[in-house]
Coordinates of C-alpha atoms and ligand atoms in Angstrom, one line a residue:
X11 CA 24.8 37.8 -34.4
X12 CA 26.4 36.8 -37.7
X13 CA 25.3 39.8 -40.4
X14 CA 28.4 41.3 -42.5
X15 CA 29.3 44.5 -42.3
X16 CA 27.6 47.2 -44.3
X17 CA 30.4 48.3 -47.5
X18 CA 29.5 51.6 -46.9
X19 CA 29.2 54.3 -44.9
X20 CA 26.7 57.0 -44.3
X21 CA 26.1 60.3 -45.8
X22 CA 22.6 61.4 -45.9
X23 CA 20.4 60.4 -42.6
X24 CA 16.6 60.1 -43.1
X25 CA 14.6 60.0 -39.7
X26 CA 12.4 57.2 -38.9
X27 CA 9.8 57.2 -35.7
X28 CA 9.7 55.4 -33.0
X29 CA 6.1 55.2 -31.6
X30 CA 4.5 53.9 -28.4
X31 CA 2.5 50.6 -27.8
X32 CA -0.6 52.5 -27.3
X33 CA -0.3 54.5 -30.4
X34 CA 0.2 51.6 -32.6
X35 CA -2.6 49.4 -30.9
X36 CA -4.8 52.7 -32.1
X37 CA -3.4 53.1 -35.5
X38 CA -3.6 49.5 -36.3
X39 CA -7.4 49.4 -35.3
X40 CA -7.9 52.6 -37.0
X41 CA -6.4 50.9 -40.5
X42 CA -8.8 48.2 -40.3
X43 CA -5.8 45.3 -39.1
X44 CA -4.7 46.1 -42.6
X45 CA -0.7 47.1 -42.7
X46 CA -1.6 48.8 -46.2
X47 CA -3.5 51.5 -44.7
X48 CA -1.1 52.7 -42.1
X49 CA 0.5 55.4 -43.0
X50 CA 4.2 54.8 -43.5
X51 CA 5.2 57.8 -41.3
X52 CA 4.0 55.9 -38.1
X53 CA 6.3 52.1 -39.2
X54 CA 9.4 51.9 -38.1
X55 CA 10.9 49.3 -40.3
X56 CA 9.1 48.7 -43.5
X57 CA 9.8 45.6 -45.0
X58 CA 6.3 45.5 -46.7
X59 CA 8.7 45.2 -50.4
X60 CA 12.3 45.7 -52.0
X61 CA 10.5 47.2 -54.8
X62 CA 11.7 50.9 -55.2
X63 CA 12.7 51.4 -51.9
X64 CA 16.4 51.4 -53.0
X65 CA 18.9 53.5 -51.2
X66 CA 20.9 55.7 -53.9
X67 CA 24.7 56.2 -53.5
X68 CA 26.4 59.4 -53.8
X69 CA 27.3 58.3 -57.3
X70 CA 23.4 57.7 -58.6
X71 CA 22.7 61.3 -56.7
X72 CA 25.5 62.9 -58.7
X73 CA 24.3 61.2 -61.9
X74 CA 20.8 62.9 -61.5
X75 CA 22.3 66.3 -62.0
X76 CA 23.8 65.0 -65.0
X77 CA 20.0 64.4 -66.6
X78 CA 19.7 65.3 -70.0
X79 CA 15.9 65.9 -70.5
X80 CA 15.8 66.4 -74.8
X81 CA 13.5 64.9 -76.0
X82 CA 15.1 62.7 -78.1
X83 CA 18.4 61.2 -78.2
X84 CA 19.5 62.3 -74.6
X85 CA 22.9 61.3 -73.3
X86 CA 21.9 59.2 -70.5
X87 CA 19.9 56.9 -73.0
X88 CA 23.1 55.7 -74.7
X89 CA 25.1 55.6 -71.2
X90 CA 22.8 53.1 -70.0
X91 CA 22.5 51.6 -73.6
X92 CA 26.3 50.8 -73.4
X93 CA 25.6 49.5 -70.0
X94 CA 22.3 47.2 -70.4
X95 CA 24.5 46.1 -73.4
X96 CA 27.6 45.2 -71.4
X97 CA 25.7 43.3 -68.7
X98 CA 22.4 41.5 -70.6
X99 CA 24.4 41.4 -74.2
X100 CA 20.8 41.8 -76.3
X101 CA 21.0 44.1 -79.2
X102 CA 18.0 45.9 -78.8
X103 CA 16.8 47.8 -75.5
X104 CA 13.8 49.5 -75.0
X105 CA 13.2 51.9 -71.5
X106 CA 9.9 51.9 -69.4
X107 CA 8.8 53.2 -66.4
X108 CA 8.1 49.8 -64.9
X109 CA 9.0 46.4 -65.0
X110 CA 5.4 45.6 -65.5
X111 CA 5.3 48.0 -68.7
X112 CA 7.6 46.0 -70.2
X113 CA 5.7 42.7 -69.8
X114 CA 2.7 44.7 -71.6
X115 CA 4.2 45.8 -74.0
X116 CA 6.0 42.1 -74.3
X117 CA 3.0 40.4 -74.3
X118 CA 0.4 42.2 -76.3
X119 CA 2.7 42.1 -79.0
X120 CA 3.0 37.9 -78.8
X121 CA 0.1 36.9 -77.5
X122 CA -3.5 36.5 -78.7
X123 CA -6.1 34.6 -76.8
X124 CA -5.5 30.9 -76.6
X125 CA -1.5 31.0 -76.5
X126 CA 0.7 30.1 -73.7
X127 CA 3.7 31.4 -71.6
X128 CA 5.3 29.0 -69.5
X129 CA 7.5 30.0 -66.7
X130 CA 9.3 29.0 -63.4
X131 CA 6.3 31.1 -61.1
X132 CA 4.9 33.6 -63.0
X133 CA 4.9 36.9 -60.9
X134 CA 1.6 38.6 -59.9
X135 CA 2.4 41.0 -62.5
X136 CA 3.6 38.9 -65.1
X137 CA 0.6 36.6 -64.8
X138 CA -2.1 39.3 -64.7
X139 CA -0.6 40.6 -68.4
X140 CA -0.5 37.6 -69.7
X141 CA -3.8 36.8 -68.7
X142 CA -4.8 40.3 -70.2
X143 CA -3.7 39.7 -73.4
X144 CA -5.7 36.2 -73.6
X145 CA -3.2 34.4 -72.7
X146 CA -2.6 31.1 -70.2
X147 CA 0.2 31.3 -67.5
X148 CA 1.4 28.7 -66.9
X149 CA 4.0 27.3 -64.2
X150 CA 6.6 25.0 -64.1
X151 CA 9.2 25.2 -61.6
X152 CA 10.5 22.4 -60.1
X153 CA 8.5 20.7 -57.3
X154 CA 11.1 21.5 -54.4
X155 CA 9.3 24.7 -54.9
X156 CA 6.7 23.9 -53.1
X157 CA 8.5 22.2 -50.4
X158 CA 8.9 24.6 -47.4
X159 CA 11.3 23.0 -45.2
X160 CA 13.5 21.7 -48.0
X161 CA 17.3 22.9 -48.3
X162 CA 17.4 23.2 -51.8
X163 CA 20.8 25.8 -53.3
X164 CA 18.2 26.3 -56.6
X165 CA 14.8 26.2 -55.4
X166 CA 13.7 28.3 -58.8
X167 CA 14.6 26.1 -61.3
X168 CA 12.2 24.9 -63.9
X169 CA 11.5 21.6 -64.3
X170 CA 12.5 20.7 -67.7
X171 CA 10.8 17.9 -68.0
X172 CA 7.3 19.6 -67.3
X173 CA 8.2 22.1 -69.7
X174 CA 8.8 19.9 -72.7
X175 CA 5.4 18.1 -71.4
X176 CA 3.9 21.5 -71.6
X177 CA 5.2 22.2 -75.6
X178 CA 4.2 19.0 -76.7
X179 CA 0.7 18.9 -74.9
X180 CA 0.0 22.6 -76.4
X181 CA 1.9 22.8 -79.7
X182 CA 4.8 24.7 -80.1
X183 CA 2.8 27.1 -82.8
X184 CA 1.0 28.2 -79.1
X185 CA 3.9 28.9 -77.0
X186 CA 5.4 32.4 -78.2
X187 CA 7.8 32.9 -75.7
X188 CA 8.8 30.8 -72.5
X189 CA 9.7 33.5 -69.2
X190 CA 12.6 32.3 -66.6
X191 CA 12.0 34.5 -63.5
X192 CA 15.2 35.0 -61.5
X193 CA 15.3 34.6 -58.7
X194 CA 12.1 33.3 -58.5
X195 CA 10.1 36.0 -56.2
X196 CA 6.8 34.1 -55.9
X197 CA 8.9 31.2 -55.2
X198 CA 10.5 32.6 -52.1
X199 CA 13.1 34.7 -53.9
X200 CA 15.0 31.6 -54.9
X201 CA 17.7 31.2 -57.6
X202 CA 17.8 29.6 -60.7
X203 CA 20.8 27.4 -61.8
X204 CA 23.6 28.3 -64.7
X205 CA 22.9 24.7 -65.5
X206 CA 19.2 24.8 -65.1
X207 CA 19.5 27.6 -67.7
X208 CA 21.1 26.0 -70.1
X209 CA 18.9 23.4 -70.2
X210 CA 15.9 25.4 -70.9
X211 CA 17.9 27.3 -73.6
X212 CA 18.9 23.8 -75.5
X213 CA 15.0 22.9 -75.1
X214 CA 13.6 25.7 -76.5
X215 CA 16.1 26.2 -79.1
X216 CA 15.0 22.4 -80.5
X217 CA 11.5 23.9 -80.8
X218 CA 12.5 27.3 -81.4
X219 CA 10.8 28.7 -79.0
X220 CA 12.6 32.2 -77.5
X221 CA 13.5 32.3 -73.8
X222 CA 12.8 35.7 -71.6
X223 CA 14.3 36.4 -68.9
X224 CA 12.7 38.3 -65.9
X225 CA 15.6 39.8 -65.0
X226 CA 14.3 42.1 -61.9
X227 CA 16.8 39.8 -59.1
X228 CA 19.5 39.2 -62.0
X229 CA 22.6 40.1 -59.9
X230 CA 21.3 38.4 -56.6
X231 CA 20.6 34.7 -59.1
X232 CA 24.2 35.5 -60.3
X233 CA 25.8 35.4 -56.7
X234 CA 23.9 32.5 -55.4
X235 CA 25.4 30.7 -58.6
X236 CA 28.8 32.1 -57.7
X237 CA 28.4 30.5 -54.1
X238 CA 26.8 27.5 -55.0
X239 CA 27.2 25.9 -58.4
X240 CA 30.8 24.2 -59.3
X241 CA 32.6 25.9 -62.0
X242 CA 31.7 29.7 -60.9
X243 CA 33.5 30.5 -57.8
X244 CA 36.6 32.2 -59.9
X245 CA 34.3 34.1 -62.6
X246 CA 33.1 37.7 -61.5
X247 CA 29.0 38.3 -60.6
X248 CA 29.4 40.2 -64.5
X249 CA 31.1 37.3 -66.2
X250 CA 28.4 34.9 -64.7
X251 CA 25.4 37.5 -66.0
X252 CA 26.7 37.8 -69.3
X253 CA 27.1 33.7 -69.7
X254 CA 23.8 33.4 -68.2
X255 CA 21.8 36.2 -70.4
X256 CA 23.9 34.9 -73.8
X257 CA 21.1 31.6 -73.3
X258 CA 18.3 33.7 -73.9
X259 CA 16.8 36.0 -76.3
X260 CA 15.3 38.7 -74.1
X261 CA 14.5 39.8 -70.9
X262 CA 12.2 42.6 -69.0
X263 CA 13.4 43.9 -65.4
X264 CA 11.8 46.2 -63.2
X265 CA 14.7 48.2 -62.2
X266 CA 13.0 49.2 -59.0
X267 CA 15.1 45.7 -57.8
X268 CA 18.5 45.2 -58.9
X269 CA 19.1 49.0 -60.3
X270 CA 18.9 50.4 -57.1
X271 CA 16.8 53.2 -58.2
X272 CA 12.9 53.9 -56.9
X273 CA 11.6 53.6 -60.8
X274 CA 12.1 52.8 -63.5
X275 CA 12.7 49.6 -65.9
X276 CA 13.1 48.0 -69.6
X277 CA 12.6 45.5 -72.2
X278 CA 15.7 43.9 -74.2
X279 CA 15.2 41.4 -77.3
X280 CA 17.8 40.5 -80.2
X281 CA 14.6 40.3 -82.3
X282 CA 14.5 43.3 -84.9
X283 CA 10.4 43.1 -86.3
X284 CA 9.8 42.7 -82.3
X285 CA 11.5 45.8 -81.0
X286 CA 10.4 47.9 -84.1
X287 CA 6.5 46.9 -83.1
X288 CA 6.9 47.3 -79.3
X289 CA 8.7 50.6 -79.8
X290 CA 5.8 52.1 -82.0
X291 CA 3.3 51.0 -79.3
X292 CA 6.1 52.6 -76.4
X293 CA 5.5 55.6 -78.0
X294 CA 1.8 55.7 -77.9
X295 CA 2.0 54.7 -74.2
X296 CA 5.0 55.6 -72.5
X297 CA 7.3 57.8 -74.9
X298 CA 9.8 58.6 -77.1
X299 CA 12.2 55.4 -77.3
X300 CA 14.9 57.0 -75.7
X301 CA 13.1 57.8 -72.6
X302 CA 10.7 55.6 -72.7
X303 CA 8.3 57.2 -69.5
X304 CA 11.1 58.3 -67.5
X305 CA 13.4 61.4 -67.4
X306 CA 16.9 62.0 -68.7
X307 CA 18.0 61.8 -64.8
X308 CA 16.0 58.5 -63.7
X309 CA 17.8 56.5 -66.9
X310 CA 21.3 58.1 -65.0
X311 CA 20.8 56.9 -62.1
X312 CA 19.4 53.4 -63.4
X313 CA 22.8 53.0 -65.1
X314 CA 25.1 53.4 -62.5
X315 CA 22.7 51.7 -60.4
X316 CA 23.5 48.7 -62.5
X317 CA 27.2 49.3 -62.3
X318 CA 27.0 49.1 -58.5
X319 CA 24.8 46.2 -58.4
X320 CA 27.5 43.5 -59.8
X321 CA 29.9 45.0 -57.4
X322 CA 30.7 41.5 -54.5
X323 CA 31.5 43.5 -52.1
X324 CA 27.5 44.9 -52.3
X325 CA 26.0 41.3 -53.0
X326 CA 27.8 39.8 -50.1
X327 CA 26.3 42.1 -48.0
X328 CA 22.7 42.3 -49.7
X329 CA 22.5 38.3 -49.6
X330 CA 24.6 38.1 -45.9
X331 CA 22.0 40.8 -44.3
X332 CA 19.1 38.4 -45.7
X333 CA 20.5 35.3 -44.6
X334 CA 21.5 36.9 -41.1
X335 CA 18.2 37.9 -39.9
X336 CA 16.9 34.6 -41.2
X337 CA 20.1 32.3 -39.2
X338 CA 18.8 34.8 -36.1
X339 CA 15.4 33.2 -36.3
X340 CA 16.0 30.0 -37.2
X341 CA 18.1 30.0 -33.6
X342 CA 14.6 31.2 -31.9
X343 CA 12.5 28.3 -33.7
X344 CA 10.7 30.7 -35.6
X345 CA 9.8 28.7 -38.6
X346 CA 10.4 30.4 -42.3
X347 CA 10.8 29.3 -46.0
X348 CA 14.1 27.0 -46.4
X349 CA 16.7 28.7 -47.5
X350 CA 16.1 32.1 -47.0
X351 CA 16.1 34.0 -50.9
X352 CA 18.2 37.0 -52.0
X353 CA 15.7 39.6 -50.8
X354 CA 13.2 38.1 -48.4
X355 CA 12.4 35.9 -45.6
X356 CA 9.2 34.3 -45.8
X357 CA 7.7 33.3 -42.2
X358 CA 5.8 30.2 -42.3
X359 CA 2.2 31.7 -40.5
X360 CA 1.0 28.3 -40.5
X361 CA 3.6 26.2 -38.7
X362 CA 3.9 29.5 -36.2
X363 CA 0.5 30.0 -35.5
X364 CA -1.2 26.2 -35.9
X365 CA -3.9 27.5 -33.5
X366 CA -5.4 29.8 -36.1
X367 CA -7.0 28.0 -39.0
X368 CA -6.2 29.3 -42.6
X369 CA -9.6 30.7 -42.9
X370 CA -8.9 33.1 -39.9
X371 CA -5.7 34.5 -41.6
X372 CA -2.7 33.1 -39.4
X373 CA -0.3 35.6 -41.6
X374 CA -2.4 38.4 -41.2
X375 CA -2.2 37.8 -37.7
X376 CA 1.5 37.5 -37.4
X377 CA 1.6 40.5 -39.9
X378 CA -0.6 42.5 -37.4
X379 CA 1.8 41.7 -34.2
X380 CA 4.7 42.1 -36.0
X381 CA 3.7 46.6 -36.1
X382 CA 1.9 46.0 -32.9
X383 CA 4.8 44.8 -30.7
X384 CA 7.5 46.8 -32.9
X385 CA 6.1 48.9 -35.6
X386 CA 7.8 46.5 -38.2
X387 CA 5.6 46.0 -41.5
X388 CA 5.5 42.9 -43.8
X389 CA 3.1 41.3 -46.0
X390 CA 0.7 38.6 -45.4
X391 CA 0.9 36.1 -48.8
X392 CA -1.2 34.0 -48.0
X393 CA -5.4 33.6 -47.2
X394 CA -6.1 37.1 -47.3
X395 CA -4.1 37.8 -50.2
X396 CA -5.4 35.0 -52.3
X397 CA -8.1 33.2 -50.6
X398 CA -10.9 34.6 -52.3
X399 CA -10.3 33.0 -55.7
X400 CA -8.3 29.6 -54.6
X401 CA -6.8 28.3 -51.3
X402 CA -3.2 28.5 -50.9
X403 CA -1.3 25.9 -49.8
X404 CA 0.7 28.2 -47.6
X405 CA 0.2 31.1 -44.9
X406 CA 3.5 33.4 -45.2
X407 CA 4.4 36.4 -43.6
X408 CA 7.1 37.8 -46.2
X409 CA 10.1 40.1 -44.6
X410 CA 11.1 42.0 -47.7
X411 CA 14.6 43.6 -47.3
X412 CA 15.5 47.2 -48.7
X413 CA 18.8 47.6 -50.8
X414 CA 21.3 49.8 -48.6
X415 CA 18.2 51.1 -46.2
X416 CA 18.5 49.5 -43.2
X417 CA 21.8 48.4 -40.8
X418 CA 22.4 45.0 -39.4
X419 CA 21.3 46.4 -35.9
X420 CA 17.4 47.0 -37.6
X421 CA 17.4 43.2 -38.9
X422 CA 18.7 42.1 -35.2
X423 CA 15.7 44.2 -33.9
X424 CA 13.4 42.5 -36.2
X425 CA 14.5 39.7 -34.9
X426 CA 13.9 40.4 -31.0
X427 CA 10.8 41.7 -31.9
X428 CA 9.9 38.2 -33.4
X429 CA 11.2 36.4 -30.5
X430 CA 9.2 38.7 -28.1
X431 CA 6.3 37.7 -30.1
X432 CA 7.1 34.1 -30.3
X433 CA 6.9 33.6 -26.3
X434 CA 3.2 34.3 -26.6
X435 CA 2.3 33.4 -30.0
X436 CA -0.6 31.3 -28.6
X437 CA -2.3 34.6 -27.0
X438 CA -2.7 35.8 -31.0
X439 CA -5.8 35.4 -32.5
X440 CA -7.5 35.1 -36.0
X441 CA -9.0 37.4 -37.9
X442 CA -12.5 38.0 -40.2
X443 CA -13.0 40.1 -42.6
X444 CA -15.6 43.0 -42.0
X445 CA -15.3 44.9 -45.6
X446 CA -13.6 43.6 -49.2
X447 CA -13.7 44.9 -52.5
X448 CA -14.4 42.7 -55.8
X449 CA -10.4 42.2 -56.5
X450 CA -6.8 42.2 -55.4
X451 CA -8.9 42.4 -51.7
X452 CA -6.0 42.5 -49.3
X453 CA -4.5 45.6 -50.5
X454 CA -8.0 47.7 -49.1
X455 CA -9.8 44.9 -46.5
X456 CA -11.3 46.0 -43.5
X457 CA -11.1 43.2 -40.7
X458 CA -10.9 43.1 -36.9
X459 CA -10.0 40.7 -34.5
X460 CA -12.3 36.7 -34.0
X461 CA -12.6 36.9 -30.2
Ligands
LIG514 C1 8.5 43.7 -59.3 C2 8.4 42.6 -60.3 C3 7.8 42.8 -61.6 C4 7.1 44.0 -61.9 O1 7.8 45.2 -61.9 P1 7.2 46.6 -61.5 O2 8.4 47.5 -61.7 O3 6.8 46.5 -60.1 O4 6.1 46.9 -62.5 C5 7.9 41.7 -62.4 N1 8.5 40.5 -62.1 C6 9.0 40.3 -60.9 C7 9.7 39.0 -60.6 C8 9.0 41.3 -60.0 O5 9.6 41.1 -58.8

């Protein structure tokens, strides 16, 4: 067992339940084999997302009694002004209660039906705005992306190449902003390169096109480059996020990732006429610009949350504990995305399971085992998630990992309870569906077991 030790030591204990075989084989049935409808009292270890399931330090905690709730102009707006500054370097910065709020606000300002936003992999979230506003979504990250089983140290990069394709084919008058996701989260939580940045940046610059950054994974993209791109070794995780957000223009994060806080997130743009419109529609939707949907406490905490993130001592745990659990399976044969990203593994269902065809859900079987053998939860991505509109060309099972949550003794029991599973994965069985609503079906399907 190789996992680094934790950089911190614990204060505040939450309890978390250990349940019997038999009552998980009942609650599982009772949730319709979905994981989404189990309650989370009865999981164990939830790795179902990173998103907002943050552990606070003592410091954030001490920062929420420091809220200022006025209603204008509190003091926690321009402490984490002065830090958002610091770190990204854009002139303006806008709060929201969500990363996704941002990209709305973002994109019903630019777009108008018939433009385009590139990007590495649009996230769900980023595409379905997009999409919203009239827009296409378009992706272009290199093809390594797609390759499962290829050891690649910057799986997210764009390809360049495609891009400029992509400006030419639809005019540069169309394109109103071009998004780089880092890491790339629907791309296996895989980084982007300093060098792949700057590439972009010289691109769109030519065609004046601005660059946006979603920054939700900024500091985990910012210690893979420290690890693995010559040149960056001797520069801190801050001096390689303020190189890498001087390329762009903007950026939106959710900071329910790398601010280690459960909400919260923002928009930042050097564009004047752009921050003026998006703050007139903030207020209509959200709030006052210096809240922007959250209170006085939540932008505390999101501030020294950012603070904390850039610490190395932090990231080399965060991105150790990852790759731990996934060198612990990859000595059991258990087949997952190459490398593992900053905040996930992603099981390959199809490789593990070849006996059950994609359109009997091979993740959502694994995902099913995974709570009834140990009462871990993950999330199938995969055929249940989006079979109904296309079929995907993989079947993952992804092991999300929560900042500061759990120890390295939880990931090496995820890990047995995947090896326990993987001595009889041929006993597992596909799944149908019995009930689905019209959209976004996996979060609510009812389905039992294809004897
Ligand atoms: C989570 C996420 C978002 C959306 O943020 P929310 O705070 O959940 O609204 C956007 N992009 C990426 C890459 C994300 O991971």
């Amino acid at each position: 067992m190789d996992f680094p030790a934790e950089p911190f030591r614990i204060k505040v204990v939450e309890r978390i339940k250990r349940t019997t075989r038999e009552e998980r084989e009942r609650k599982i049935a009772e949730a319709g084999y979905n994981v989404f409808a189990i309650p989370a009292e009865d999981i164990f270890i939830d790795l179902l997302t990173d998103s907002g399931t943050s552990a606070m330090s003592d410091n954030q905690w001490a920062g929420i009694m420091h809220g200022d709730e006025s209603y204008a102009g509190g003091r926690n707006f321009f402490h984490l002004q002065d830090v958002v500054r610091k770190i990204f370097g854009y002139e303006h910065f806008i709060p929201t209660h969500q990363g996704r709020v941002a990209e709305n606000l973002l994109f019903s300002t630019l777009l108008s039906p018939g433009k385009v936003v590139p990007n590495n992999i649009h996230f769900d979230t980023t595409r379905a705005n997009v999409q919203a506003n009239g827009g296409l979504a378009l992706d272009c990250a290199a093809k390594v992306a797609y390759c499962p089983d290829e050891e690649h140290p910057f799986k997210g990069n764009m390809d360049v190449e495609l891009l400029e394709k992509a400006i030419l084919e639809h005019g540069v008058a169309n394109i109103p902003v071009v998004m780089l996701t880092i890491t790339n989260n629907s791309g296996g939580g895989q980084p982007v390169s300093m060098e792949n940045v700057r590439q972009v940046s010289a691109l769109l610059h030519k065609y004046g096109i601005p660059l946006f950054f979603d920054a939700c994974r900024f500091a985990e993209n910012c210690w893979f480059i420290k690890q693995r791109e010559p040149g960056y070794r001797d520069k801190s995780v801050l001096e390689i996020a303020q190189e890498l957000f001087s390329y762009g223009d903007g950026c939106t994060m959710s900071a329910k990732k790398d601010a280690l806080v459960n909400i919260g997130g923002f928009l930042c743009t050097n564009d004047g006429e752009l921050a003026l419109r998006i703050k007139t529609k903030l207020i209509l939707i959200e709030g006052f610009p210096t809240y922007g949907g959250l209170a006085g406490r939540d932008l505390e905490a999101i501030a020294r949350g950012l603070e904390e993130v850039v610490d190395e001592d932090y990231l080399a745990y965060r991105v150790g504990q990852v790759k731990g659990l996934a060198d612990e399976l990859e000595a059991h044969g258990i087949p997952f995305i190459k490398p593992a990203g900053g905040h996930a593994v992603y099981l390959n269902a199809k490789k593990f399971l070849p006996h059950i065809p994609p359109a009997q859900f091979p993740g959502q079987s694994l995902a099913v085992e995974l709570y009834r053998e140990g009462g871990v939860r993950a999330c199938e991505i995969g055929s249940l998630m989006f079979g109904a509109t296309e079929a995907p060309e993989m079947e993952l099972v992804r092991l999300a990992i929560p900042r500061r949550v759990y120890t390295s003794a939880h990931m090496q029991f995820v890990a047995d309870v995947l090896c326990r599973i993987s001595e009889r994965k041929e006993s597992l069985r596909g799944y149908r569906i019995v009930w689905q609503p019209p959209v976004l079906r996996h979060f609510m399907a009812k389905l039992e077991p294809v004897v």
